[in-house]
Tab-separated table of C-alpha atoms in Angstrom:
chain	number	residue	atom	x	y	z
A	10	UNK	CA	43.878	-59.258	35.849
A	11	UNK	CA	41.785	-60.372	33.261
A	12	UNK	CA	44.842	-60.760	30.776
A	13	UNK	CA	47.032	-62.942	33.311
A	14	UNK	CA	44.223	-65.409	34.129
A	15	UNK	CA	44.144	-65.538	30.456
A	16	UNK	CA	47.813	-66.335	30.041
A	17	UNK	CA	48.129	-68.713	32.958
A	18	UNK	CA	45.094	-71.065	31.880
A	19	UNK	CA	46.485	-70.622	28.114
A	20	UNK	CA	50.243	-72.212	29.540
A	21	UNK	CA	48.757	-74.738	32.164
A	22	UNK	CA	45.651	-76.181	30.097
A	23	UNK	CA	47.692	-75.968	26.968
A	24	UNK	CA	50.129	-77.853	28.533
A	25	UNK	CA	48.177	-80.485	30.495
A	26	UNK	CA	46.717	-81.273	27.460
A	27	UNK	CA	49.110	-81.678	25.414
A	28	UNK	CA	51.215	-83.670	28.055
A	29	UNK	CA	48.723	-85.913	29.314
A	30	UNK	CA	48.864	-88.678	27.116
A	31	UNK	CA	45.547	-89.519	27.117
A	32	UNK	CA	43.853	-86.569	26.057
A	33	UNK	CA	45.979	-86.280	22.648
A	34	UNK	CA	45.212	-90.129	22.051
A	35	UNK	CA	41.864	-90.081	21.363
A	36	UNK	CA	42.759	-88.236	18.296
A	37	UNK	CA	44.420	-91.565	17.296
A	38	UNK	CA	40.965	-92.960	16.315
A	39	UNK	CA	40.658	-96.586	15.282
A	40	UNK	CA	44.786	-96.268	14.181
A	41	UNK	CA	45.144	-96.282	18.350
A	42	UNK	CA	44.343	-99.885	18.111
A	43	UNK	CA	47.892	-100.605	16.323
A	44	UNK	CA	49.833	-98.426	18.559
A	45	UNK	CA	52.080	-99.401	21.137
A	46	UNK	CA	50.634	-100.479	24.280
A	47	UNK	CA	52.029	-97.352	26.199
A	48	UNK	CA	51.401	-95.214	23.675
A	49	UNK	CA	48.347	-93.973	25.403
A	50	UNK	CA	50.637	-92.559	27.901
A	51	UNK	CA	53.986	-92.198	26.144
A	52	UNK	CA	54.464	-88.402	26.615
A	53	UNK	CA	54.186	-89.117	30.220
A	54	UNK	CA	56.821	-91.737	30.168
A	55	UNK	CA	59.068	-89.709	28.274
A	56	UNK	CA	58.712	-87.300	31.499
A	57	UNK	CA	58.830	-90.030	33.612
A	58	UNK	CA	62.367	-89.508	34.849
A	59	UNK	CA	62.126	-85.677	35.664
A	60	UNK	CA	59.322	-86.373	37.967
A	61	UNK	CA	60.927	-88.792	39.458
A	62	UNK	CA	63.918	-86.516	39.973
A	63	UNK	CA	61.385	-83.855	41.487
A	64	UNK	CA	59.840	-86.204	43.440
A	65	UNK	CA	63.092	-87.480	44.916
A	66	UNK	CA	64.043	-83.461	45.578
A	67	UNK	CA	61.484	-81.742	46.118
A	68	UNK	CA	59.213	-83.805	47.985
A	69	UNK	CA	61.510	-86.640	49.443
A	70	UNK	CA	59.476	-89.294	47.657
A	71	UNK	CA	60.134	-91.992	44.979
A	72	UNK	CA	57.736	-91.241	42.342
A	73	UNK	CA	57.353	-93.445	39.339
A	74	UNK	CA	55.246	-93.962	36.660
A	75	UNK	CA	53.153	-97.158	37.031
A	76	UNK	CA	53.196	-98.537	33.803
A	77	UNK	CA	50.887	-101.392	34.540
A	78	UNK	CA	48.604	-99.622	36.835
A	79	UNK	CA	45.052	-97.700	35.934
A	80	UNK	CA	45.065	-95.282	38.235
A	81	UNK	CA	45.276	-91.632	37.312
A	82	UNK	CA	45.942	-90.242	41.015
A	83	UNK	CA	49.214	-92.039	40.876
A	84	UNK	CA	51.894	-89.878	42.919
A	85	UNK	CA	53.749	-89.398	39.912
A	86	UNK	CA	51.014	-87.833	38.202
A	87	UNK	CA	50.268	-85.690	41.084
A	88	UNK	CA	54.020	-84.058	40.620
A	89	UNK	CA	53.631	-83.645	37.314
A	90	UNK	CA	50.419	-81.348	37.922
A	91	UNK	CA	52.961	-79.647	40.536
A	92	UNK	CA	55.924	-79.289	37.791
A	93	UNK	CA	52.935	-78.264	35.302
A	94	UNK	CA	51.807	-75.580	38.151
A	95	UNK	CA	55.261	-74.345	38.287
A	96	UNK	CA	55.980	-73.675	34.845
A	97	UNK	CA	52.266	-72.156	34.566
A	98	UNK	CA	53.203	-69.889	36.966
A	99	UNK	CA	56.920	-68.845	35.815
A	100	UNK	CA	55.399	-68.773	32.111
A	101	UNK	CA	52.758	-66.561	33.000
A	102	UNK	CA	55.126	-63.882	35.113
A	103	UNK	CA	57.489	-63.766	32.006
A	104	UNK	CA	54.787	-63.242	29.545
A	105	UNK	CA	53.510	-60.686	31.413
A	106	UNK	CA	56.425	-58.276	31.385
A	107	UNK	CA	57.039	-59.088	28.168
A	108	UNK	CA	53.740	-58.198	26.340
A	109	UNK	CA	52.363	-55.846	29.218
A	110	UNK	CA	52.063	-53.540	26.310
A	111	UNK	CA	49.505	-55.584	24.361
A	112	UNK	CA	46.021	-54.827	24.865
A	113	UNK	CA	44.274	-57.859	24.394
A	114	UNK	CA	44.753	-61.755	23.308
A	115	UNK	CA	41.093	-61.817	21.195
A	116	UNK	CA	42.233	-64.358	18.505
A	117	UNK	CA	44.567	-66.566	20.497
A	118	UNK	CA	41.746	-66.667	22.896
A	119	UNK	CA	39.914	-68.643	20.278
A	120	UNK	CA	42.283	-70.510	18.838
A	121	UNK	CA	42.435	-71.754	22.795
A	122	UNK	CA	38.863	-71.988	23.368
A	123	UNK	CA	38.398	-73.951	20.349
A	124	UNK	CA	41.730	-76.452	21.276
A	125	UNK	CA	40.523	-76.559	24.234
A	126	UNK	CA	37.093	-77.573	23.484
A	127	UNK	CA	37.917	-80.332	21.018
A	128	UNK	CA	40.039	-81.971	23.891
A	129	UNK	CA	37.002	-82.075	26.189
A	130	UNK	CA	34.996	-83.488	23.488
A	131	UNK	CA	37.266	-86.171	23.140
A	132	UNK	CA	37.465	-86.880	26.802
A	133	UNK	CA	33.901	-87.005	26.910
A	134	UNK	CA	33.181	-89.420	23.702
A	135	UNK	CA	36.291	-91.599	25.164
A	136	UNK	CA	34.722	-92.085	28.460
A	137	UNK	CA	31.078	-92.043	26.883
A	138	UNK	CA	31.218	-95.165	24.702
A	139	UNK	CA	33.413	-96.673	27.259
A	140	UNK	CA	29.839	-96.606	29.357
A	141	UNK	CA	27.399	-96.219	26.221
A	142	UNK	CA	28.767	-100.178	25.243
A	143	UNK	CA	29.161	-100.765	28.943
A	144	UNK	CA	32.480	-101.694	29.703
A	145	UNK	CA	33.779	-99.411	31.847
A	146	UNK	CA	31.719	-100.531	34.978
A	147	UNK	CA	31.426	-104.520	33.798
A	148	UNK	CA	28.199	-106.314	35.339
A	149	UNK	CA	29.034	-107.999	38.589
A	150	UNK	CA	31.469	-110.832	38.318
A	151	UNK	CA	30.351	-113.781	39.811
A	152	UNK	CA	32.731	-114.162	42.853
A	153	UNK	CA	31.746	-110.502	44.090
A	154	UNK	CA	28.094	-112.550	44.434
A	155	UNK	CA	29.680	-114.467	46.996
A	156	UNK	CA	31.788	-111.791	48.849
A	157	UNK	CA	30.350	-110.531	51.855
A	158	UNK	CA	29.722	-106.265	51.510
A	159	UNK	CA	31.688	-105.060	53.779
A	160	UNK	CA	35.069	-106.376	51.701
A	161	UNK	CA	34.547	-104.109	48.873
A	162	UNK	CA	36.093	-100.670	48.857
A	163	UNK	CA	33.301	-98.054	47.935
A	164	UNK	CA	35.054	-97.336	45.111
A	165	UNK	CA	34.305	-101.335	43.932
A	166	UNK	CA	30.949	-100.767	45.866
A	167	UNK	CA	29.808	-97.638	43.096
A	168	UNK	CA	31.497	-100.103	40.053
A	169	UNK	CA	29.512	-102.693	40.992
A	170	UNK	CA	26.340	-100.331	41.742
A	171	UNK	CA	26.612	-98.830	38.218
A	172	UNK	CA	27.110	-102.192	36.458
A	173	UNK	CA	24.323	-103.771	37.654
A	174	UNK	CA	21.870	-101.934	35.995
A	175	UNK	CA	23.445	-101.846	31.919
A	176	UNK	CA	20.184	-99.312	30.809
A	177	UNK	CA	21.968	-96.729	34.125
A	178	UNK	CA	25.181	-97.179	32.414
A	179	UNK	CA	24.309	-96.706	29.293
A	180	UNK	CA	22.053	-93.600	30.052
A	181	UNK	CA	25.159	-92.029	32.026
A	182	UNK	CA	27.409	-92.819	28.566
A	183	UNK	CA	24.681	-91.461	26.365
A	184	UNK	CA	24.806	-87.903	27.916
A	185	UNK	CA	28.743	-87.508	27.725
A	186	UNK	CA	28.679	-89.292	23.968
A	187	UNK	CA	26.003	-86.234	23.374
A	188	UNK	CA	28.042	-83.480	24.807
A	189	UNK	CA	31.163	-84.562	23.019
A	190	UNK	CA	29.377	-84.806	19.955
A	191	UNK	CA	27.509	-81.413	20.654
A	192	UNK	CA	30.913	-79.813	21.497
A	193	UNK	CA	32.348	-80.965	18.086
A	194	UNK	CA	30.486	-78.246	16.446
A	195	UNK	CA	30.923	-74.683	17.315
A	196	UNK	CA	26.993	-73.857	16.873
A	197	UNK	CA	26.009	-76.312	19.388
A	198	UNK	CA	29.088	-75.983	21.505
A	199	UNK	CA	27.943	-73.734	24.552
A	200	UNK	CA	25.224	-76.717	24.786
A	201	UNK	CA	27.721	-79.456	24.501
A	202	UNK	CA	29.868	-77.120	27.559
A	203	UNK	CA	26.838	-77.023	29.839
A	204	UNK	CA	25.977	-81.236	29.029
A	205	UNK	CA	29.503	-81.744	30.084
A	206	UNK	CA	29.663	-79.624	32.997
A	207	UNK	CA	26.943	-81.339	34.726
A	208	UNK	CA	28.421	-84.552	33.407
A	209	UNK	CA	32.062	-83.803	34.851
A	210	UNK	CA	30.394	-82.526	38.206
A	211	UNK	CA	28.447	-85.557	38.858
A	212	UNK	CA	31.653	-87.666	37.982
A	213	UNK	CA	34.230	-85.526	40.139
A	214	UNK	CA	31.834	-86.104	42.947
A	215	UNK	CA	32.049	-90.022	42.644
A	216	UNK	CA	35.546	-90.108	41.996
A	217	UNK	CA	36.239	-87.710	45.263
A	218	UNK	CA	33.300	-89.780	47.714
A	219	UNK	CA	34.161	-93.294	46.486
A	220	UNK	CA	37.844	-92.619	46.158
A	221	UNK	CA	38.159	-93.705	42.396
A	222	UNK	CA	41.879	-92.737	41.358
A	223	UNK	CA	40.649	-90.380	38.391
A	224	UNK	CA	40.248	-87.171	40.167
A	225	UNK	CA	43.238	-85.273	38.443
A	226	UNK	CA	41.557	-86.107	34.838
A	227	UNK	CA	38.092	-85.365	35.840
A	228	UNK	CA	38.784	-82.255	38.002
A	229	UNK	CA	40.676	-81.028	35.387
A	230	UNK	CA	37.620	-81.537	32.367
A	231	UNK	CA	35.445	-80.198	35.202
A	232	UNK	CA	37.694	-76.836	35.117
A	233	UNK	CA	38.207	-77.205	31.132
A	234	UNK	CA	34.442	-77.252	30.812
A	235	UNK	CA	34.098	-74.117	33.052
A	236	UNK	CA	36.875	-72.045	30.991
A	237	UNK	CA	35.073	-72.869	28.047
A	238	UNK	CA	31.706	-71.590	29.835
A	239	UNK	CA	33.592	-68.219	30.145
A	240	UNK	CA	32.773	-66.331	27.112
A	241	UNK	CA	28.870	-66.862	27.589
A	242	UNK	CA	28.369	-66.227	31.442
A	243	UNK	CA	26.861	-63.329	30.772
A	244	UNK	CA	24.509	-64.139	27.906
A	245	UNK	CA	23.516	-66.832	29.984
A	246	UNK	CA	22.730	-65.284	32.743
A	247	UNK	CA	20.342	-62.846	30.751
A	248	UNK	CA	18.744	-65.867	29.536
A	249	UNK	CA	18.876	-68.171	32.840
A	250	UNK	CA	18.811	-65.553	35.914
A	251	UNK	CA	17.718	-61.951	34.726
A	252	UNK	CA	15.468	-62.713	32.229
A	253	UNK	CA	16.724	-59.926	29.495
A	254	UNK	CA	17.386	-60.667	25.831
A	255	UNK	CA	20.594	-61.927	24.659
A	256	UNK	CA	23.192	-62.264	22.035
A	257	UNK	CA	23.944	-65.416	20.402
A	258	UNK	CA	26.025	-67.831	22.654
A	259	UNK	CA	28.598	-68.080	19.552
A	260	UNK	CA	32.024	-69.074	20.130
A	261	UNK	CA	34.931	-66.712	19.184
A	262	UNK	CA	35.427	-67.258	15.338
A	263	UNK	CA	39.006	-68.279	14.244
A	264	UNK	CA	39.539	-65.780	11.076
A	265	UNK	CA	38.631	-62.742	9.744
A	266	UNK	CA	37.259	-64.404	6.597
A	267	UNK	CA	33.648	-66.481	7.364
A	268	UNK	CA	34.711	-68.585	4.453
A	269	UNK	CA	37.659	-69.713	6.609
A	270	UNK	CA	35.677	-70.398	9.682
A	271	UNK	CA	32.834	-72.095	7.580
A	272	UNK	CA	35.834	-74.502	6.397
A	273	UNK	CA	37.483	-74.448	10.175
A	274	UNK	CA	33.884	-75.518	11.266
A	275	UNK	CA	33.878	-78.577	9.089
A	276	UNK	CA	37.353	-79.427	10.124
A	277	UNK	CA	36.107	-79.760	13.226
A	278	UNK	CA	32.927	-81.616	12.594
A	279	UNK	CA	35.361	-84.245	11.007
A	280	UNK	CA	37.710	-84.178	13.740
A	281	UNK	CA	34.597	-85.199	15.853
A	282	UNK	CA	33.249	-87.763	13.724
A	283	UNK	CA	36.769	-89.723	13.598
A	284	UNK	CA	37.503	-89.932	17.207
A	285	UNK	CA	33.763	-91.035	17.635
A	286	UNK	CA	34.493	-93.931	15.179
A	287	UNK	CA	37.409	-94.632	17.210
A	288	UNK	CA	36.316	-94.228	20.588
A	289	UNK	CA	32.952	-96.837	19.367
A	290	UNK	CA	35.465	-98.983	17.784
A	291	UNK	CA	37.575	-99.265	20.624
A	292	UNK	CA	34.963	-99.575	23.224
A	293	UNK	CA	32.998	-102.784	21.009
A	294	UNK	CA	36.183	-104.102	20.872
A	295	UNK	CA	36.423	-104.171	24.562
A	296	UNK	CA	32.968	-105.814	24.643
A	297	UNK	CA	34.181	-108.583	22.762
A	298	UNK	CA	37.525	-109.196	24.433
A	299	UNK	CA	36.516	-108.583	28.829
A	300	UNK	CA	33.083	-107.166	28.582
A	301	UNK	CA	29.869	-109.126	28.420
A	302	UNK	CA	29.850	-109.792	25.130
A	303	UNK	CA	33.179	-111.794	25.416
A	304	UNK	CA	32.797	-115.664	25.194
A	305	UNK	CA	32.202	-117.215	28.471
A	306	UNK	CA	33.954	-120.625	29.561
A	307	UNK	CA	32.649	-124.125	28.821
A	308	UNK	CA	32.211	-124.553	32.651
A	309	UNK	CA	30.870	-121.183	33.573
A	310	UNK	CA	29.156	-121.116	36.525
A	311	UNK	CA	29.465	-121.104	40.034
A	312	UNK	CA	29.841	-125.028	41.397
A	313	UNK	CA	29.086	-125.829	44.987
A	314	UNK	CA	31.275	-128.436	46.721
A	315	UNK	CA	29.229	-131.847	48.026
A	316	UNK	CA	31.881	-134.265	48.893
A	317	UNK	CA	35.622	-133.376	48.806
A	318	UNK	CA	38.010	-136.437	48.868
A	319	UNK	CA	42.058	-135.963	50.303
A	320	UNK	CA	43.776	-139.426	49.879
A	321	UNK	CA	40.883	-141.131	49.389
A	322	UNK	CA	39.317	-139.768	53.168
A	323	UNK	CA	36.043	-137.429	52.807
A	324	UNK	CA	36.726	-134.277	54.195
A	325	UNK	CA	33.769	-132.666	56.150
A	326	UNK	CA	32.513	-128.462	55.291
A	327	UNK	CA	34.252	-127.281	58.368
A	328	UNK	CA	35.074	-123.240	58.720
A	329	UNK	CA	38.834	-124.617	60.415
A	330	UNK	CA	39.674	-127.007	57.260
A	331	UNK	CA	42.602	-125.256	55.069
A	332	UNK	CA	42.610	-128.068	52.434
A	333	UNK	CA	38.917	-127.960	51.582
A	334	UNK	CA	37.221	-126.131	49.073
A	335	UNK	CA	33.571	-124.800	49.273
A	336	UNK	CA	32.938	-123.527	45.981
A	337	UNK	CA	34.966	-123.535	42.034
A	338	UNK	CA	34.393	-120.143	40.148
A	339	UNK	CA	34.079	-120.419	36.391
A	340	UNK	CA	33.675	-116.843	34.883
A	341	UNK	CA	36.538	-115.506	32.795
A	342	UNK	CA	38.265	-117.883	30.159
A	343	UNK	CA	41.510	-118.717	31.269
A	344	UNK	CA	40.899	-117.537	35.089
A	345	UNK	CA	38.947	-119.200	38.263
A	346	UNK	CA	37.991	-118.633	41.570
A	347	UNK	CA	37.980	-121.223	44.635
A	348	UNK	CA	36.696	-120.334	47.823
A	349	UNK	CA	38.260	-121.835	50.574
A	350	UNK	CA	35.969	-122.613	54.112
A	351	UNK	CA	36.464	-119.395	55.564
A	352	UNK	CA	35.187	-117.678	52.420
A	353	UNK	CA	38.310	-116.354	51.439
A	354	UNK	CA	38.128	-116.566	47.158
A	355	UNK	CA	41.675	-116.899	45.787
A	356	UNK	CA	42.285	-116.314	42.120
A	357	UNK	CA	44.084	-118.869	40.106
A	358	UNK	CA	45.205	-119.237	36.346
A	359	UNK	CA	43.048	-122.417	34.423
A	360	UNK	CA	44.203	-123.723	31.298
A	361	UNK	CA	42.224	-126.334	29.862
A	362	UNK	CA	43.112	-129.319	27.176
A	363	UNK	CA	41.648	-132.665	26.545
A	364	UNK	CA	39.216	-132.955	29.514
A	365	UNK	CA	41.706	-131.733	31.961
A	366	UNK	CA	42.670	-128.767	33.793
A	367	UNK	CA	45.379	-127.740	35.162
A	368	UNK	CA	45.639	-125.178	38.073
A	369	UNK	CA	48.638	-122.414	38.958
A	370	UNK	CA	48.606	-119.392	41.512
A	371	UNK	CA	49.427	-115.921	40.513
A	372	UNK	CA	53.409	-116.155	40.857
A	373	UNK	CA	53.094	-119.353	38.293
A	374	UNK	CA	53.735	-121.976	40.582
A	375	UNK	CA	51.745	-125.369	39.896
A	376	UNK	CA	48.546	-125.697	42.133
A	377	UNK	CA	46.706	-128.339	40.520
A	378	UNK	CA	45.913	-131.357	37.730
A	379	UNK	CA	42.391	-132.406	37.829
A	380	UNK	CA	40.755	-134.486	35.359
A	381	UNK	CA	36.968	-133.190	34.406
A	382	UNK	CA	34.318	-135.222	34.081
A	383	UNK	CA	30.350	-134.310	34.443
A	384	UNK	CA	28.024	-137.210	34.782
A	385	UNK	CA	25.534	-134.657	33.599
A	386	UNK	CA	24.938	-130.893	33.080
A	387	UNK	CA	24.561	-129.490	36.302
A	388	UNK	CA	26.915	-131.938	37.764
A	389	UNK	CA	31.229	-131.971	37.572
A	390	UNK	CA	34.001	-134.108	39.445
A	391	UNK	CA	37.853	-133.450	39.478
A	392	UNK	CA	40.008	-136.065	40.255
A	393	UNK	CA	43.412	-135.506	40.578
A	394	UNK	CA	46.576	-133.703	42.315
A	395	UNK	CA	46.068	-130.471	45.018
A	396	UNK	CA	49.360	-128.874	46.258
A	397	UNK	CA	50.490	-132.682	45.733
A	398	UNK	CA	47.976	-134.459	47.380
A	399	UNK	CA	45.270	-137.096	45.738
A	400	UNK	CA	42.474	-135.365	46.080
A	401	UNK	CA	38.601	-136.268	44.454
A	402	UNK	CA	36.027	-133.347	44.041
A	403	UNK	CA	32.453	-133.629	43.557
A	404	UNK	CA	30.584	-130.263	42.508
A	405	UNK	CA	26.897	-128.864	41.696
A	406	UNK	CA	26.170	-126.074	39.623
A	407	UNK	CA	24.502	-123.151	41.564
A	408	UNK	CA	21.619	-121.935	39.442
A	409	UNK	CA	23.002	-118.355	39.874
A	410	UNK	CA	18.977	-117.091	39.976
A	411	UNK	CA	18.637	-117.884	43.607
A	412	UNK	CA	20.563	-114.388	44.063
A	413	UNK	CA	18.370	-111.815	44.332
A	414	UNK	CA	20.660	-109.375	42.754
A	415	UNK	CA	20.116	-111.519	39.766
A	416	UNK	CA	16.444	-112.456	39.681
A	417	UNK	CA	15.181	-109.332	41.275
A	418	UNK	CA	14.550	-107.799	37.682
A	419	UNK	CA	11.666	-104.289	37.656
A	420	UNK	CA	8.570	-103.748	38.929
A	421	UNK	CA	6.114	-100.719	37.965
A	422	UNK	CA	4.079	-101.775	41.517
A	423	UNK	CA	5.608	-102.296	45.005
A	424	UNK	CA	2.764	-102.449	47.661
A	425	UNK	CA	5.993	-102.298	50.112
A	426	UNK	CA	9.292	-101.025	49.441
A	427	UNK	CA	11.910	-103.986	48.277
A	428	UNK	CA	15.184	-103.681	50.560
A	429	UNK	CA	16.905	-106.668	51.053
């Protein structure tokens, strides 16, 4: 029994990793940054047509890859972990007639443990920087300030929750960064397996109770990290639960020759130090380009509406008025945010020349021409054309402070708990 667990993980593992684009491409390390766009998921592109064909056939559904999506729980992906189950399966039932004879798989088994470990270690330095140089959960933009609560899907709810606090974050990144750099080495690996274990479990957890489309990726690291566990249940157990001495928790050497596995070891420990460049390269970059470090627009801010014009006719702050604005969203360069009188925020595209600004909805059609003026800092007015109509805006800057959120900031003493 022992032998076919051995040789189904060895197929399905071996091949989820190697087939899951993402896995490989932190290997890449800063020479990821002058690949192809796709080419974090090009192996899964090239596939893309067989599990659409299995989708089509065997489930009755038209699967295909979303190329300009994030999510990881697409339904494509979720027949490719079918097709990988499959093969798994038919792999392992062939293998085991044809080497029943053998009586044990002692070296491939670490040659796999150690693959496998240096592709959770990547996984866990890619997603660790991505949180270490907090960009994976961004601080609050400043429209979700003005969104009421219960819009947000929990899984923007825990985002939002993790970004707020950058020191949370940046703990959280810290402990994968150190398990994926503990894993790297062989000596410390066992403790790098554990560190990511609890990592994975805490993460597999969000991603199933806030419905964050990653669960394939991170149940899968959270079974990776348990495979690799394997080989020291045991000594761990005499150490942990019975309280009896213990072996080493070594990992399964490589060669015969310690000279070899002294050199394998360094291999490795190199392997690990360029996809941690990468990863930290990639991640500031990110920082830079859409995190918080990127450069924020002349007008950031968000601007309250105190007299809006149509045709020359002021245009009172009634809830029923389609036409009127009640706030202008200034937060990402090229992109803002006007909230109509029923507090819907619609997204627009902002390009800016010359004191002007010019205003188009998603699909690209025109939406507006305003000239900018501000008498003073905290002040603007747009004059101009909306949906074709002369229209005359005057705005004040809301000192973004006055949300609690914001301004709330830590106290060591709390006479009465702070719940607002």
């Amino acid at each position: 029994m022992t032998k076919i667990a051995f040789r189904f993980c060895f197929v399905y593992f071996g091949l989820f990793c190697l087939l899951f684009a993402q896995i490989l491409f932190v290997f890449t390390g800063i020479i990821g940054q002058w690949l192809p766009e796709q080419a974090v998921m090009g192996q899964m592109l090239l596939a893309d047509p067989v599990l659409g064909w299995v989708g089509r056939t065997v489930f009755g559904v038209d699967a295909e890859l979303r190329r300009d999506s994030g999510s990881g729980d697409q339904a494509a992906i979720w027949i490719f972990v079918f097709c990988l189950l499959v093969v798994a399966v038919v792999a392992t039932a062939v293998w085991s007639v044809a080497d029943r004879r053998r009586a044990e798989y002692s070296r491939l088994w670490a040659w796999f443990l150690t693959g496998l470990r240096l592709c959770v270690a990547g996984q866990m330095l890619f997603y660790g920087f991505a949180k270490l140089i907090p960009t994976q959960m961004p601080a609050p933009p400043l429209a979700a300030l003005l969104r009421p609560y219960g819009d947000f899907s929990p899984a923007s709810v825990l985002w939002l929750q993790v970004g707020t606090s950058y020191p949370y974050e940046m703990m959280l990144g810290a402990v994968e960064v150190l398990a994926g750099v503990l894993l790297f080495l062989p000596r410390t690996a066992t403790l790098g397996a554990l560190l990511g274990l609890a990592s994975m479990v805490q993460v597999f957890l969000l991603n199933m109770t806030f419905d964050v489309p990653v669960k394939i990726l991170s149940g899968h690291l959270l079974l990776m990290s348990l495979v690799l566990l394997t080989p020291q249940v045991r000594r761990l157990a005499n150490i942990l639960v019975l309280q009896r001495p213990s072996d080493p928790a070594s990992q399964p050497e490589l060669f015969t020759d310690a000279r070899a596995n002294m050199r394998s070891a360094r291999v490795q420990a190199l392997l690990g130090v360029w996809a941690l460049i990468g990863c930290a390269w990639i991640s500031w970059q990110a920082w830079g380009e859409y995190g918080g470090g990127r450069v924020k627009p002349e007008l950031y801010g968000i601007w309250a509406v105190r007299e809006f014009q149509v045709d020359g006719t002021a245009r009172p702050p009634l809830t029923t008025d389609e036409t009127r604005w009640q706030r202008l969203v200034f937060d990402e360069p090229g992109v803002v945010s006007y909230q109509r009188m029923n507090g819907e925020l619609v997204p627009a595209q902002a390009e800016m020349t010359d004191g002007r600004i010019a205003l188009s909805a998603p699909d690209g059609s025109a939406l507006a021409d305003f000239t900018v003026s501000r008498p003073d800092p905290q002040r603007l007015e747009l004059a101009g054309q909306l949906d074709g109509r002369a229209v005359r805006i005057a705005l004040e800057q809301v000192d973004l402070n006055q949300f609690t959120l914001r301004n709330r900031g830590f106290h060591w003493v709390q006479d009465y708990p702070y719940f607002r």
